[in-house]
PDB file of C-alpha atoms in Angstrom:
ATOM      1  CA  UNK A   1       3.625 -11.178 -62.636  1.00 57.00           C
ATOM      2  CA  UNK A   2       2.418 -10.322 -65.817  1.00 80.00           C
ATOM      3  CA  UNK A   3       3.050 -13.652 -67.953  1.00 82.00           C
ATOM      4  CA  UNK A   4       1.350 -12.649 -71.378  1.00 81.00           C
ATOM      5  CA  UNK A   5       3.236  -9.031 -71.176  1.00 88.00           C
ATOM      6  CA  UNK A   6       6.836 -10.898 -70.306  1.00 88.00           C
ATOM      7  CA  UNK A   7       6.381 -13.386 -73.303  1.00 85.00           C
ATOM      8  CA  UNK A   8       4.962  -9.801 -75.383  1.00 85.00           C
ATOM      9  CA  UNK A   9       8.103  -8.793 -74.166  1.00 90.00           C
ATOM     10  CA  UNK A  10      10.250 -12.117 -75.215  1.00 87.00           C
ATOM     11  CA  UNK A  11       8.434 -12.005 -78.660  1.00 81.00           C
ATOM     12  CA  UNK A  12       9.764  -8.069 -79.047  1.00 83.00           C
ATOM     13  CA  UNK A  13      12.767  -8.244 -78.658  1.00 85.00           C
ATOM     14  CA  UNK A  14      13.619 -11.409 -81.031  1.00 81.00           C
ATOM     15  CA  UNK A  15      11.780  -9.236 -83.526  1.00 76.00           C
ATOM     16  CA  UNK A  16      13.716  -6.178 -82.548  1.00 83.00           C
ATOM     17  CA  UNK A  17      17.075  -7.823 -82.444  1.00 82.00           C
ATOM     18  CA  UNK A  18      16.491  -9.520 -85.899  1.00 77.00           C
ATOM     19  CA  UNK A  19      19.082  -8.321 -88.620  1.00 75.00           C
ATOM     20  CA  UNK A  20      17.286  -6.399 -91.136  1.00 80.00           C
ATOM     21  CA  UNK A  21      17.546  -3.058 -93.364  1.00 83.00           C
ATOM     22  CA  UNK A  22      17.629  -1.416 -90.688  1.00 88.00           C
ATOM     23  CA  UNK A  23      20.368  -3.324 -88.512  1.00 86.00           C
ATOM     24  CA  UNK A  24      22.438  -2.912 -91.369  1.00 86.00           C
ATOM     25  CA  UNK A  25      21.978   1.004 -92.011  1.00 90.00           C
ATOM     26  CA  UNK A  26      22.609   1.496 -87.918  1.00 92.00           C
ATOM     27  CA  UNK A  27      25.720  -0.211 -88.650  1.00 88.00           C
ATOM     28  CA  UNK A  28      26.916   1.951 -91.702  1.00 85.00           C
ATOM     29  CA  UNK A  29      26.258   5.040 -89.640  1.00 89.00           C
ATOM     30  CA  UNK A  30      27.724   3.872 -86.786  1.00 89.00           C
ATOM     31  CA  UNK A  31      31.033   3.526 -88.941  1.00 83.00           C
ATOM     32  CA  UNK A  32      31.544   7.274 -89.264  1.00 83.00           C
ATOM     33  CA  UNK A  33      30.981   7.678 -86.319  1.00 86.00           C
ATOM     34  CA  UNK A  34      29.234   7.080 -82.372  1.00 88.00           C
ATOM     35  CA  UNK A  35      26.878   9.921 -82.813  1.00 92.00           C
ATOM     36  CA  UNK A  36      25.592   9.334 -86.433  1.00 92.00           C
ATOM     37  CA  UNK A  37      24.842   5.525 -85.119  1.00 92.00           C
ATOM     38  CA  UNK A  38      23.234   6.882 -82.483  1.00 94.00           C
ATOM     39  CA  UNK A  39      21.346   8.872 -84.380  1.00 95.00           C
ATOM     40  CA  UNK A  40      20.032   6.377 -86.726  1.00 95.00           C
ATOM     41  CA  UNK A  41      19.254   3.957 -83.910  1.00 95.00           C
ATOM     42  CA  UNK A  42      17.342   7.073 -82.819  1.00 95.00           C
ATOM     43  CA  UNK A  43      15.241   7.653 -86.082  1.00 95.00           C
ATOM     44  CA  UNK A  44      14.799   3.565 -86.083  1.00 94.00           C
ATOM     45  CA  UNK A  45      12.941   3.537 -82.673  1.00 93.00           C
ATOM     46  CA  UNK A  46      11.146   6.243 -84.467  1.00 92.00           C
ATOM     47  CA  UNK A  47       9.586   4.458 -87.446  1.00 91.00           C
ATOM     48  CA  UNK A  48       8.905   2.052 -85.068  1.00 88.00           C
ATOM     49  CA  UNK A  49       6.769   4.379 -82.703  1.00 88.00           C
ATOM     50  CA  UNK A  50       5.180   5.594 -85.922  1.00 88.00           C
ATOM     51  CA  UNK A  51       4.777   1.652 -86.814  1.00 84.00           C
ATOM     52  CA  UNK A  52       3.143   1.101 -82.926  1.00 82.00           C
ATOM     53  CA  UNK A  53       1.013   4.085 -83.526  1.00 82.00           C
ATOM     54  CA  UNK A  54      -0.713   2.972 -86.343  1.00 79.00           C
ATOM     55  CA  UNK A  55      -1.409  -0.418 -85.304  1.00 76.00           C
ATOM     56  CA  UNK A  56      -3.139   1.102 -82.286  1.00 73.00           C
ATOM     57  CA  UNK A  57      -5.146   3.372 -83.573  1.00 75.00           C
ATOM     58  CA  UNK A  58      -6.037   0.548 -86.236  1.00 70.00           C
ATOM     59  CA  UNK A  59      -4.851   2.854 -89.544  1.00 61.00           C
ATOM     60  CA  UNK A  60      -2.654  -0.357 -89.942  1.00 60.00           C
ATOM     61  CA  UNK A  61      -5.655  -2.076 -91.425  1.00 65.00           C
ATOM     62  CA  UNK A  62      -5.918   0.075 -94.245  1.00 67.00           C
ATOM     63  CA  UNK A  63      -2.737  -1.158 -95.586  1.00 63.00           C
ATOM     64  CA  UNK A  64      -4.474  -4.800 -95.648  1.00 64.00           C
ATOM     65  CA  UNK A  65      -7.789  -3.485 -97.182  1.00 73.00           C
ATOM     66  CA  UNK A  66      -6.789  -1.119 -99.872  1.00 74.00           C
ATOM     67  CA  UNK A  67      -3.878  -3.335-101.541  1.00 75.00           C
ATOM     68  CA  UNK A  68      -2.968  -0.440-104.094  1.00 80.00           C
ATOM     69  CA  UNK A  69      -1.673   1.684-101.007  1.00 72.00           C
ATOM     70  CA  UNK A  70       0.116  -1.449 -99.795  1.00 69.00           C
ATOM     71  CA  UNK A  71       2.037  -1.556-102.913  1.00 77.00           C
ATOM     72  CA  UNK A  72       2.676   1.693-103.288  1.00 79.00           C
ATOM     73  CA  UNK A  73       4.359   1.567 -99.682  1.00 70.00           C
ATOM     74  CA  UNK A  74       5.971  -1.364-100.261  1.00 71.00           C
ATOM     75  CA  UNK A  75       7.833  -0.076-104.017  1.00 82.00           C
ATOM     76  CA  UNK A  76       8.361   3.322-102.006  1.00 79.00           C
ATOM     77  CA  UNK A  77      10.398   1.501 -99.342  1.00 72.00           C
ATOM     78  CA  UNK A  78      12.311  -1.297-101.573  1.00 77.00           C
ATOM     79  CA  UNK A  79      13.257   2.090-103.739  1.00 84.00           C
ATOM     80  CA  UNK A  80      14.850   3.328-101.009  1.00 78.00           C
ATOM     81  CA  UNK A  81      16.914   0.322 -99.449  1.00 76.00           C
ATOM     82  CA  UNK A  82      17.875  -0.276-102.797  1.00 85.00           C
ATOM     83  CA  UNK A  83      19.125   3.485-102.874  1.00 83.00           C
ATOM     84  CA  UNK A  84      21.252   2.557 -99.757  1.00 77.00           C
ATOM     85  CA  UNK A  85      22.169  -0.056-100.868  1.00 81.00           C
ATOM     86  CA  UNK A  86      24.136   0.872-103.832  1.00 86.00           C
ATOM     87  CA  UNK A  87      24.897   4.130-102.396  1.00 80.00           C
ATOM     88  CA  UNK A  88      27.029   1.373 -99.803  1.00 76.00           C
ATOM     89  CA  UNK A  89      28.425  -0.590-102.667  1.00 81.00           C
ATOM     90  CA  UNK A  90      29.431   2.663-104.445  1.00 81.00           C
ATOM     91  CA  UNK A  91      31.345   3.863-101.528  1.00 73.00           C
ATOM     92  CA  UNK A  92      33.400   0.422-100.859  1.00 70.00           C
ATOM     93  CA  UNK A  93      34.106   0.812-104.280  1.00 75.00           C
ATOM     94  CA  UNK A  94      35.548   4.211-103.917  1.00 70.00           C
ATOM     95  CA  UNK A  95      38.140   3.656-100.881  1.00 54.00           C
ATOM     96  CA  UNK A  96      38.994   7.894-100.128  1.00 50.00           C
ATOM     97  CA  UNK A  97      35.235   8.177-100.053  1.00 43.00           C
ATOM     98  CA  UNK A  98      35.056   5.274 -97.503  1.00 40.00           C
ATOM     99  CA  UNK A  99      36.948   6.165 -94.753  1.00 41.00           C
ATOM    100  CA  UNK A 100      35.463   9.149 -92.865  1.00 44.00           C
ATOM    101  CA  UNK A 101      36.835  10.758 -89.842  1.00 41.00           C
ATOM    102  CA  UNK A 102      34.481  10.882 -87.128  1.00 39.00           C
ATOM    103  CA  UNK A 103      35.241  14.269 -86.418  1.00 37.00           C
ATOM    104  CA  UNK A 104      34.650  15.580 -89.235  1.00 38.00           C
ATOM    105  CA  UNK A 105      31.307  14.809 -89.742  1.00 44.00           C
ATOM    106  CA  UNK A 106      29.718  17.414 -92.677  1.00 41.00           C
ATOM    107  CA  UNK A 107      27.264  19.763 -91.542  1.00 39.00           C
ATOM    108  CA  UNK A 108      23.523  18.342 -90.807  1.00 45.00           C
ATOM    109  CA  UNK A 109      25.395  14.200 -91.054  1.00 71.00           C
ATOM    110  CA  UNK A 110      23.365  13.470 -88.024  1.00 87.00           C
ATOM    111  CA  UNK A 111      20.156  14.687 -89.281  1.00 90.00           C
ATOM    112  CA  UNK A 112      20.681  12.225 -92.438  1.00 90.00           C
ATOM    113  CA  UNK A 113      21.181   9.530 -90.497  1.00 93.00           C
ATOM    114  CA  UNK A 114      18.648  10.169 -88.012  1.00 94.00           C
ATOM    115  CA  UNK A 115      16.689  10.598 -91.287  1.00 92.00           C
ATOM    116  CA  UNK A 116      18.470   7.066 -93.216  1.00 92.00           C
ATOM    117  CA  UNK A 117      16.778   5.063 -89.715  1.00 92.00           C
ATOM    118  CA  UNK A 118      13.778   6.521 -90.146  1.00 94.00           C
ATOM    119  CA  UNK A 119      12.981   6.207 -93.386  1.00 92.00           C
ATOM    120  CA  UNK A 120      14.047   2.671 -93.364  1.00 89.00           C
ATOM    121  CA  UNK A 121      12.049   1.691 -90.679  1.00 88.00           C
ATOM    122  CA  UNK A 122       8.610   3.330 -91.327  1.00 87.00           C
ATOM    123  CA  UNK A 123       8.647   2.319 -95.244  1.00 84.00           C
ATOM    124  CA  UNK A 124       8.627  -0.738 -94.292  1.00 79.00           C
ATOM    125  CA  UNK A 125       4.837  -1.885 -95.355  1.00 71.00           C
ATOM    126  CA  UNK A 126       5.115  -5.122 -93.348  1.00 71.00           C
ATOM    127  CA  UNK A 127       5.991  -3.955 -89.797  1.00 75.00           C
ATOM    128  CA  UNK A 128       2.446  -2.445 -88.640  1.00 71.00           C
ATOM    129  CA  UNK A 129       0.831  -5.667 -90.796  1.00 69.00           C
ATOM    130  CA  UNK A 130       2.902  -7.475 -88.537  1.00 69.00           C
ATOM    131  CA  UNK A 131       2.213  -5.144 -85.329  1.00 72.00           C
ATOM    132  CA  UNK A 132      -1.521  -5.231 -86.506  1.00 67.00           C
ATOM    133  CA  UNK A 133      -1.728  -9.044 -86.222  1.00 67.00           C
ATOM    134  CA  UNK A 134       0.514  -9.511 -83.056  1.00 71.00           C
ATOM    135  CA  UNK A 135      -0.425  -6.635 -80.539  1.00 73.00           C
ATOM    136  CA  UNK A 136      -4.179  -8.187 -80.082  1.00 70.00           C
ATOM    137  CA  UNK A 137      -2.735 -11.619 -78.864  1.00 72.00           C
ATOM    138  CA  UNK A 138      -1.460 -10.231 -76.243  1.00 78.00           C
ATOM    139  CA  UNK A 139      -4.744  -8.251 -74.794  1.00 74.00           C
ATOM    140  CA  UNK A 140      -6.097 -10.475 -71.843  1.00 76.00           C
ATOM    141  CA  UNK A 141     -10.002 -10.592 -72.019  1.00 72.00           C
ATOM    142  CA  UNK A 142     -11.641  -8.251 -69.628  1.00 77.00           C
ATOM    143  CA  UNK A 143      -8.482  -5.588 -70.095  1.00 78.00           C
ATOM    144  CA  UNK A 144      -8.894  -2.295 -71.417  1.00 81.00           C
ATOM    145  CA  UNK A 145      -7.939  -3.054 -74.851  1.00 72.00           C
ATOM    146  CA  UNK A 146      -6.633   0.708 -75.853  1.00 76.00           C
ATOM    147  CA  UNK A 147      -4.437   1.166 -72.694  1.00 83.00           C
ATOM    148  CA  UNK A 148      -3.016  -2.033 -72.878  1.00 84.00           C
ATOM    149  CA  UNK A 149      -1.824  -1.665 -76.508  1.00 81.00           C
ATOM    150  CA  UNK A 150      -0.090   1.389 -75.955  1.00 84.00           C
ATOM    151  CA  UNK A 151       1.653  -0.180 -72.908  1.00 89.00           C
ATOM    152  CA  UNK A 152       2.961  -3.104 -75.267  1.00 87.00           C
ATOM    153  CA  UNK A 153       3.515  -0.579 -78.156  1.00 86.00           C
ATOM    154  CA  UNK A 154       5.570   1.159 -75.711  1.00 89.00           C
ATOM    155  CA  UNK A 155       7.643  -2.156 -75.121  1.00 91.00           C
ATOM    156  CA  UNK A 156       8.611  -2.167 -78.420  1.00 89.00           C
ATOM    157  CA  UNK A 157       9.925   1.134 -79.057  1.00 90.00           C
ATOM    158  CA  UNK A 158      11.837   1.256 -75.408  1.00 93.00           C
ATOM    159  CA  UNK A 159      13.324  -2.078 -76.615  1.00 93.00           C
ATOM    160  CA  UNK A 160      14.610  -0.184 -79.629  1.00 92.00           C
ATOM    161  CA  UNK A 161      16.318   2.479 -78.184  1.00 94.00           C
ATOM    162  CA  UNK A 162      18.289   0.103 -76.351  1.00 94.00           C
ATOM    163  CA  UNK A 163      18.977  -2.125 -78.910  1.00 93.00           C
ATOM    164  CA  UNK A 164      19.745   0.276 -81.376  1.00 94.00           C
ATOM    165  CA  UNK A 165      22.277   2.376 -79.902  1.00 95.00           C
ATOM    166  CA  UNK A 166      23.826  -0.781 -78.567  1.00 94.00           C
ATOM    167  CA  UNK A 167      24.635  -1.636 -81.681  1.00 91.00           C
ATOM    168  CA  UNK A 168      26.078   1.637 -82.605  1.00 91.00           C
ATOM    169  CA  UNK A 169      27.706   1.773 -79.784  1.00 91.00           C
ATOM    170  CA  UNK A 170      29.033  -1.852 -80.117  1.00 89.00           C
ATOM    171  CA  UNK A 171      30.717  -0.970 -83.849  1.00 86.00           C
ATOM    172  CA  UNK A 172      31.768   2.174 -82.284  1.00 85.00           C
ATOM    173  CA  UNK A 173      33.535   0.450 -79.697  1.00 82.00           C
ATOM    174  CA  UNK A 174      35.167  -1.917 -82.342  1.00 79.00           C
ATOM    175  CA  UNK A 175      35.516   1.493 -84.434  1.00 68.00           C
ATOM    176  CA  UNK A 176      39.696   1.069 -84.654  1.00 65.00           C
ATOM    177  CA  UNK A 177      39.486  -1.742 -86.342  1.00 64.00           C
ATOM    178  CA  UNK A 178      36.665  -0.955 -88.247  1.00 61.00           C
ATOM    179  CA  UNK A 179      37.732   1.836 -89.474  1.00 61.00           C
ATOM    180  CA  UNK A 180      40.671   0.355 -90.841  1.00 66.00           C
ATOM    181  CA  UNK A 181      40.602   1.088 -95.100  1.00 66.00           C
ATOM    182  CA  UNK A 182      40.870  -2.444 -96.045  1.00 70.00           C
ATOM    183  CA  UNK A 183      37.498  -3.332 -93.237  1.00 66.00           C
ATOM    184  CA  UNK A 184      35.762  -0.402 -93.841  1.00 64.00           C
ATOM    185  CA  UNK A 185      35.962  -0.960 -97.585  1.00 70.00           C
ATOM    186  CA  UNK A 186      34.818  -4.859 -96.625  1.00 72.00           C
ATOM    187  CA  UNK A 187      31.953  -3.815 -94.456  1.00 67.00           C
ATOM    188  CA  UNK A 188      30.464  -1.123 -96.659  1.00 69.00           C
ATOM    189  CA  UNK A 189      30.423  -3.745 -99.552  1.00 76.00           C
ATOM    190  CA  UNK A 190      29.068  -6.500 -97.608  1.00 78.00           C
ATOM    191  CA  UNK A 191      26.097  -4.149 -96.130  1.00 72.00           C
ATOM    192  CA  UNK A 192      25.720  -2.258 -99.154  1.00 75.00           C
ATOM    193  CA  UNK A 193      25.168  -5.967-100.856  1.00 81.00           C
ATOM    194  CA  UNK A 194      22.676  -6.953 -98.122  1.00 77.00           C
ATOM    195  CA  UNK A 195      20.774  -3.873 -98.311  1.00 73.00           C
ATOM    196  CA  UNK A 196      21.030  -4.018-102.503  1.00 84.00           C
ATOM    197  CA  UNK A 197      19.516  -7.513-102.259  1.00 83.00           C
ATOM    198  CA  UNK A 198      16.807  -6.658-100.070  1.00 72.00           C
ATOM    199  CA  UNK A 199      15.858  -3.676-101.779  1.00 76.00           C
ATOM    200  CA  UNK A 200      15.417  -5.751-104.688  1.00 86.00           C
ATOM    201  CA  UNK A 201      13.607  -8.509-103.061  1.00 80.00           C
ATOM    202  CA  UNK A 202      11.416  -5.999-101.325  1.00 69.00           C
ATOM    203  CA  UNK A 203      10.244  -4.510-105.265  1.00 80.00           C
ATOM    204  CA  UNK A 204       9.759  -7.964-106.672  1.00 83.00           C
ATOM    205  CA  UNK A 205       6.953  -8.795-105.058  1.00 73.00           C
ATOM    206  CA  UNK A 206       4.937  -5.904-105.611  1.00 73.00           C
ATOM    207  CA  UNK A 207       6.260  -4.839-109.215  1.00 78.00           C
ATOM    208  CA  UNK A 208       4.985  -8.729-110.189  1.00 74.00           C
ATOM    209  CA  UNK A 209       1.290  -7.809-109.135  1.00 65.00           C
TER     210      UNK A 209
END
């Protein structure tokens, strides 16, 4: 057994699992209904192949070295969970617009959402820092360094697209109760609060420089 590619594998998945931007927009999407969560989960696993990518063909490293593109990257993705964010906040505030029937989706809804979990994902500056750093510990010496990256780059975006559309599938599942006027109009504030404050904290830091 492979011990360094099961604890690559352990590692992953806490990182995969952990709530974040784009936890929350999966969630949102998943609301109106299974197949624009799935979607998102979907575009997600996405930005994280183009995240994988990167890191393995060592582009991530640019990002380090040229700290104007960094923080260009990082203002372009804050922006944009920010956008979500109140986007959320204005729709819990405005109940008819919160409560969507799943099927009536409008025209091209699962291409936005595929679009909303991709977006999130791959403007996220961090993630191929973080891939960057983490991928190498995991290359035993005397392994073919290229092949085995892609194998644990491919870890990572399989462990997505299950944990992804789990989710979705999870709040679709629940989607009764969710969908209720009074939880939807709960849920969409809460998220659209999380996602406002992280958009905000994700612009601080580089609008300080």
């Amino acid at each position: 057994m492979d011990a360094q590619l099961v604890a690559f594998t352990g590692v992953a998945a806490g990182m995969v699992a952990m709530p974040g931007a784009d936890f929350t927009v999966v969630v949102r999407n998943a609301l109106a209904s299974r197949r624009a969560g799935v979607a998102c989960a979907v575009g997600v696993a996405g930005g994280l192949l183009v995240h994988t990518a990167l890191a393995v063909a060592g582009l991530a490293a640019v990002l380090v070295a040229v700290p104007v593109l960094y923080r260009t990257l990082q203002i372009a993705g804050g922006a944009y969970v920010l956008y979500l964010g109140v986007r959320a906040v204005r729709g819990a505030l405005r109940p008819q617009l919160a409560v969507q029937d799943p099927e009536a989706q409008p025209a091209g809804g699962t291409g936005r959402s595929l679009r909303q979990g991709f977006l999130t994902n791959v403007l996220n500056p961090k993630a191929p820092v973080l891939f960057l750093s983490l991928l190498p510990q995991f290359v035993p010496d005397g392994v073919p360094v290229l092949t085995r990256t892609f194998l644990l780059a491919a870890v990572v975006v399989v462990l997505a697209l299950l944990w992804f559309p789990l989710v979705a599938l999870l709040v679709d599942r629940l989607g009764q109760w969710l969908r209720r006027p009074r939880t939807t109009r709960a849920v969409e504030g809460v998220t659209g609060g999380a996602l406002t404050a992280l958009g905000v904290t994700l612009l601080a830091e580089p609008l300080a420089h």
